[in-house]
Short mmCIF file of N, CA, C and O in Angstrom, two decimals:
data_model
loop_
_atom_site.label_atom_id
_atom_site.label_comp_id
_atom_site.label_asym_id
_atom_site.label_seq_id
_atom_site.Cartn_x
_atom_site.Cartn_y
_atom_site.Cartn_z
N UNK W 197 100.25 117.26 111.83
CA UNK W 197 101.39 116.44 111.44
C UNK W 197 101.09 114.98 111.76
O UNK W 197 100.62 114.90 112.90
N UNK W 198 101.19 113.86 111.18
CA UNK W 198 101.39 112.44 111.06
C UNK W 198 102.63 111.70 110.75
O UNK W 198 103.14 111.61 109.63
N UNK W 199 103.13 111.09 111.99
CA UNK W 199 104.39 109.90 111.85
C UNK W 199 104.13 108.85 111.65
O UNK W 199 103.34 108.13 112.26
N UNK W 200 104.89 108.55 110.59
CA UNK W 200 104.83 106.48 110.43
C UNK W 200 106.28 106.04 111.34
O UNK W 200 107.34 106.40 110.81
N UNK W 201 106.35 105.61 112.12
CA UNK W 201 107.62 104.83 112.76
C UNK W 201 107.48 103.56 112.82
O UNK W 201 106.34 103.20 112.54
N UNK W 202 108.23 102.69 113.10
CA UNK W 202 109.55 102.91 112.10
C UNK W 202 108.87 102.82 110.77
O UNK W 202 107.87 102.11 110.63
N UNK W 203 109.53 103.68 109.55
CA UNK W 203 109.81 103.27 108.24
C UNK W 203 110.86 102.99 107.34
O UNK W 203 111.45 104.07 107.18
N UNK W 204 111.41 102.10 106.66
CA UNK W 204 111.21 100.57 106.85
C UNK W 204 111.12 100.13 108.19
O UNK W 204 111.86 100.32 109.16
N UNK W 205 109.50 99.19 107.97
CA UNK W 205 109.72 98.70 109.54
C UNK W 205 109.75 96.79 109.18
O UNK W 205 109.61 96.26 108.09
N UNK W 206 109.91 96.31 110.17
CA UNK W 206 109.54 94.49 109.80
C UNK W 206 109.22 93.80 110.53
O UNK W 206 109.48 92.60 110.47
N UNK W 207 108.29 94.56 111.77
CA UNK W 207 107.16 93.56 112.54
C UNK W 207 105.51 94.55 113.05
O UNK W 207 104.35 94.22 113.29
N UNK W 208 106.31 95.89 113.01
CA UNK W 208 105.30 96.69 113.43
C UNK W 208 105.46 98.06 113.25
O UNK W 208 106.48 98.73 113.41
N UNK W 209 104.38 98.40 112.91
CA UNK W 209 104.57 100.44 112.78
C UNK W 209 103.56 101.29 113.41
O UNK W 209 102.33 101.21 113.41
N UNK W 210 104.07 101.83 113.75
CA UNK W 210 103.06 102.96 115.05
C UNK W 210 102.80 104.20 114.10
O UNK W 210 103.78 104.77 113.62
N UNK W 211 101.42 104.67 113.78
CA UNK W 211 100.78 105.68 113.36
C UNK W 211 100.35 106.99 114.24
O UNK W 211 99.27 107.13 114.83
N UNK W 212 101.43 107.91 114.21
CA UNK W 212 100.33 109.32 115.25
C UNK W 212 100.24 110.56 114.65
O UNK W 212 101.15 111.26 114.20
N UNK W 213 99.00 110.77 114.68
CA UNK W 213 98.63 112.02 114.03
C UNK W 213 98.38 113.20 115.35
O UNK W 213 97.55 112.95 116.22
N UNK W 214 99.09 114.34 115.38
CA UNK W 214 99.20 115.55 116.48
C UNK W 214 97.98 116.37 116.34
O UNK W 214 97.49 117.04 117.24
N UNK W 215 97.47 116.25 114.97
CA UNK W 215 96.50 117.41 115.06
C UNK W 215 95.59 116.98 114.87
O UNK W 215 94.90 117.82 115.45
N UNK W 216 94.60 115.96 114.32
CA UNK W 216 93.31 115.31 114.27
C UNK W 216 93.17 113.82 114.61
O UNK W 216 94.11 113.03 114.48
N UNK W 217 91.91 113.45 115.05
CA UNK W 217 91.82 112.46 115.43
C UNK W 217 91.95 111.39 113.59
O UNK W 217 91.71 111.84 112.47
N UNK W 218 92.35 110.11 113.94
CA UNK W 218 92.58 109.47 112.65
C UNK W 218 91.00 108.55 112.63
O UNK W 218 90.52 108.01 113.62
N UNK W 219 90.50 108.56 111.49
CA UNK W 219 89.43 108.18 111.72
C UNK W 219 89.48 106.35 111.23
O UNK W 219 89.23 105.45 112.03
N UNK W 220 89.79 106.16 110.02
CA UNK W 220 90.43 104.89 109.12
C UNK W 220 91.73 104.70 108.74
O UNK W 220 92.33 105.76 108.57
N UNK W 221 92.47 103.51 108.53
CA UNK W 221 93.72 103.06 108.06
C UNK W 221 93.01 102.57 106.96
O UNK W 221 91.79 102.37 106.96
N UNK W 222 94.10 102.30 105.58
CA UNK W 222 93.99 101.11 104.85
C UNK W 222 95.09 101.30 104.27
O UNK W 222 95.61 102.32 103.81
N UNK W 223 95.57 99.77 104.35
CA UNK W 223 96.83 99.84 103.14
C UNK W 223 96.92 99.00 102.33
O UNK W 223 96.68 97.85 102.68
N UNK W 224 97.21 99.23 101.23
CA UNK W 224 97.58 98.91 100.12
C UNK W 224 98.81 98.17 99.56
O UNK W 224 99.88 98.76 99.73
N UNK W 225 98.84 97.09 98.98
CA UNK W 225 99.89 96.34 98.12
C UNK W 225 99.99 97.15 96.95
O UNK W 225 99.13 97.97 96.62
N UNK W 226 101.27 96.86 96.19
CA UNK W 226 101.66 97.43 95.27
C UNK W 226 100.81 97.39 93.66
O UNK W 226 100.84 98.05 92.62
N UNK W 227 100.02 96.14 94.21
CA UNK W 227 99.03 95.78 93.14
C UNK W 227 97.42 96.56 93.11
O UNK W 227 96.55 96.43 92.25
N UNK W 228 97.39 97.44 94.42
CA UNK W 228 96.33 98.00 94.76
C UNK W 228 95.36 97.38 95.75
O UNK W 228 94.34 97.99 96.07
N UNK W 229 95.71 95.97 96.30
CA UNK W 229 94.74 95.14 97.11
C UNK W 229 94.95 95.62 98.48
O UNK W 229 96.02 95.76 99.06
N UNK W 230 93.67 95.88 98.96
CA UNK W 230 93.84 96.67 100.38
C UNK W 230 94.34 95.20 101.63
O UNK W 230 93.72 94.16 101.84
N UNK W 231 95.39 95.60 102.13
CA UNK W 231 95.77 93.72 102.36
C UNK W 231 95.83 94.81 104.35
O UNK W 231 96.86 94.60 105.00
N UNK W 232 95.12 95.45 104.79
CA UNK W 232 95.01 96.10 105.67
C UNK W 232 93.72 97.04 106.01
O UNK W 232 94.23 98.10 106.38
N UNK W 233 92.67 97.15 106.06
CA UNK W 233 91.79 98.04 107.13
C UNK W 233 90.98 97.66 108.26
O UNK W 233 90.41 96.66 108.72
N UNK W 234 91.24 99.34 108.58
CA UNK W 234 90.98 99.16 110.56
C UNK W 234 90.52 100.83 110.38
O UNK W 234 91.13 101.79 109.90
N UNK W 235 88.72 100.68 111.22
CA UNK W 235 88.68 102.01 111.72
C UNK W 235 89.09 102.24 112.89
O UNK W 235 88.85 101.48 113.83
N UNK W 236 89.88 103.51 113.01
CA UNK W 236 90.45 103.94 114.21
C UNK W 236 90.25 104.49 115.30
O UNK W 236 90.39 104.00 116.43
N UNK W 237 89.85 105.69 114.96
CA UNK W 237 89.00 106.87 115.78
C UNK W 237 90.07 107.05 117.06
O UNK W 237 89.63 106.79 118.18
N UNK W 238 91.18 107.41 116.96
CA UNK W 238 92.28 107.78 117.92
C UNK W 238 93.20 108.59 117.07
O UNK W 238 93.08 108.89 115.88
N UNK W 239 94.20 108.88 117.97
CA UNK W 239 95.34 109.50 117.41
C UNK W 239 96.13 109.12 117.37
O UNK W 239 96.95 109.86 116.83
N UNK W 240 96.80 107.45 117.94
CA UNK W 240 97.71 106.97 117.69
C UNK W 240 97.28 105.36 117.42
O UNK W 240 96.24 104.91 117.90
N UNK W 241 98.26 104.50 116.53
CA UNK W 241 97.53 103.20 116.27
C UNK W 241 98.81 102.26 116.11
O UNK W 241 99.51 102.56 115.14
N UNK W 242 99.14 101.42 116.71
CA UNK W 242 99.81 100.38 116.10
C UNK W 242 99.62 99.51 115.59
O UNK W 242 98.99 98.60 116.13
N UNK W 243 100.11 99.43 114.34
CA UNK W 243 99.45 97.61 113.08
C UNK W 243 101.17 97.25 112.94
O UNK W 243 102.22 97.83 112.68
N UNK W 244 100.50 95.42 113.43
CA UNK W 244 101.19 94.45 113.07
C UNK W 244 101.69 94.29 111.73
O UNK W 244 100.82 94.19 110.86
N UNK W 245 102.91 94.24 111.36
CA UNK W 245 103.29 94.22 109.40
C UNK W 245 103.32 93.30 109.77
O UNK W 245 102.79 92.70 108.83
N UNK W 246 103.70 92.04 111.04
CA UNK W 246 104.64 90.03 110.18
C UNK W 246 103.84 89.61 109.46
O UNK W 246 104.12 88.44 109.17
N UNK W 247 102.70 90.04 108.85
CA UNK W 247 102.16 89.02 107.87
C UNK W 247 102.01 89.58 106.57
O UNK W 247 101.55 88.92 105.63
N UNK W 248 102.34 90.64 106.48
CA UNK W 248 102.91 91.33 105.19
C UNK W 248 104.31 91.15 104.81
O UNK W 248 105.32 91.31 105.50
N UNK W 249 104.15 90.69 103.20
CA UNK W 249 105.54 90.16 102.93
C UNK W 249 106.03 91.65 102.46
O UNK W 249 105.26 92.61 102.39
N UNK W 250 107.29 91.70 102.16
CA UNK W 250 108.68 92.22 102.12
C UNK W 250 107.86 93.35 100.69
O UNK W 250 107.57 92.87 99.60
N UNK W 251 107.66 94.61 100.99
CA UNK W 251 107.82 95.31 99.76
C UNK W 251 107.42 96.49 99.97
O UNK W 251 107.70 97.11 101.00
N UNK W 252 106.52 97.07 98.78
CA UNK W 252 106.56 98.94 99.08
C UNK W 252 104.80 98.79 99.33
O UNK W 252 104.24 97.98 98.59
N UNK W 253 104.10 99.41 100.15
CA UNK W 253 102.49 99.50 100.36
C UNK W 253 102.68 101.10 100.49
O UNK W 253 103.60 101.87 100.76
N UNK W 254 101.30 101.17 100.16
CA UNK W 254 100.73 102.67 100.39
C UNK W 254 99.76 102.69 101.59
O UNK W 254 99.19 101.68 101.98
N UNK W 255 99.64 103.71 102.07
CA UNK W 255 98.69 103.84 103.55
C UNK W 255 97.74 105.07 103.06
O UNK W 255 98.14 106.21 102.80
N UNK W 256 97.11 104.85 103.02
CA UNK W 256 95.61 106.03 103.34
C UNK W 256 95.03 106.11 104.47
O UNK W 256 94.34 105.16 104.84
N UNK W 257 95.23 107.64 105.52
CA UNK W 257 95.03 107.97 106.44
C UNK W 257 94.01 108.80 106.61
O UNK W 257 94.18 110.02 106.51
N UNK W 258 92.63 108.16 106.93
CA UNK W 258 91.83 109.23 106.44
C UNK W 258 91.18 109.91 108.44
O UNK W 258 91.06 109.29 109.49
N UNK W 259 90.97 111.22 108.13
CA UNK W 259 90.44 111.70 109.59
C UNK W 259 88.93 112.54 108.67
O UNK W 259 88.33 112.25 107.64
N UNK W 260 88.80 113.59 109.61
CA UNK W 260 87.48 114.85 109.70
C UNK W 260 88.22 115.55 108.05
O UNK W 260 87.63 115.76 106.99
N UNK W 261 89.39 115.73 108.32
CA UNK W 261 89.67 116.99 107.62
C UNK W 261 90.21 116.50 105.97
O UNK W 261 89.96 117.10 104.92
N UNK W 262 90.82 115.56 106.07
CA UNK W 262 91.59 114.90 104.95
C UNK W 262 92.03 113.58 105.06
O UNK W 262 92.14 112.89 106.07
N UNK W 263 92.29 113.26 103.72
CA UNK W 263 93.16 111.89 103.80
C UNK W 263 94.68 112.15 103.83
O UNK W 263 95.16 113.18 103.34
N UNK W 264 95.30 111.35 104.32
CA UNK W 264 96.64 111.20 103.90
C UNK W 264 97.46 110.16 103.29
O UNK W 264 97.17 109.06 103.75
N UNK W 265 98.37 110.14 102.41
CA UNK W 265 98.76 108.93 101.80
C UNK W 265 100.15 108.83 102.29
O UNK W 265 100.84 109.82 102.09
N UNK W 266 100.73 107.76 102.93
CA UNK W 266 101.88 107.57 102.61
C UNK W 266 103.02 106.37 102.20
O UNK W 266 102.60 105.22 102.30
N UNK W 267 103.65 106.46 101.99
CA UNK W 267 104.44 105.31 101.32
C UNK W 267 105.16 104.10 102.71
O UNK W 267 106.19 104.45 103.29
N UNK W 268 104.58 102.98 103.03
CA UNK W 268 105.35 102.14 103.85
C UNK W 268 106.19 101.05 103.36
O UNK W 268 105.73 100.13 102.68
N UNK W 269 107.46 101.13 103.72
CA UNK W 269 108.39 99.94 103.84
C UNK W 269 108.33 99.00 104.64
O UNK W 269 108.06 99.23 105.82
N UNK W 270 108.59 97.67 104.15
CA UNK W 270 108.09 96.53 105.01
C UNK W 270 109.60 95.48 104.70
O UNK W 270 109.79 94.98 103.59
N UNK W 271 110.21 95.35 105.46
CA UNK W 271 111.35 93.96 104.58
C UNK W 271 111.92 93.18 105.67
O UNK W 271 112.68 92.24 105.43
#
């Protein structure tokens, strides 16, 4: 299992994954520009949003086993 908290968030969001270590972040603008990556290699991560403006991004969570995608709010 993997939590995004807060979502909508509007300074910061904490990433934890329970069952595998997370290996990469990247996220994505709505236009597809990765305006975010960081390799991780933990199970929990906090990224700064204040310099992401106000809208919908996608996150790709990739570990050993899979990626994960999910939808972040930022406003």
């Amino acid at each position: 299992a993997t939590e995004i908290y807060p979502n909508p968030t509007t300074e910061k969001v904490n990433v934890v994954s329970y069952a595998v270590t997370i290996n990469s972040i990247e996220i994505y603008n709505i236009n597809g520009q990765v305006v975010y990556s960081k390799d991780v290699n933990a199970n929990a991560i906090k990224i700064n949003t204040t310099s992401f403006s106000d809208g919908v991004y996608i996150m790709n969570i990739k570990s050993d086993k899979a990626t994960i995608t999910r939808k972040l709010i930022v406003e």
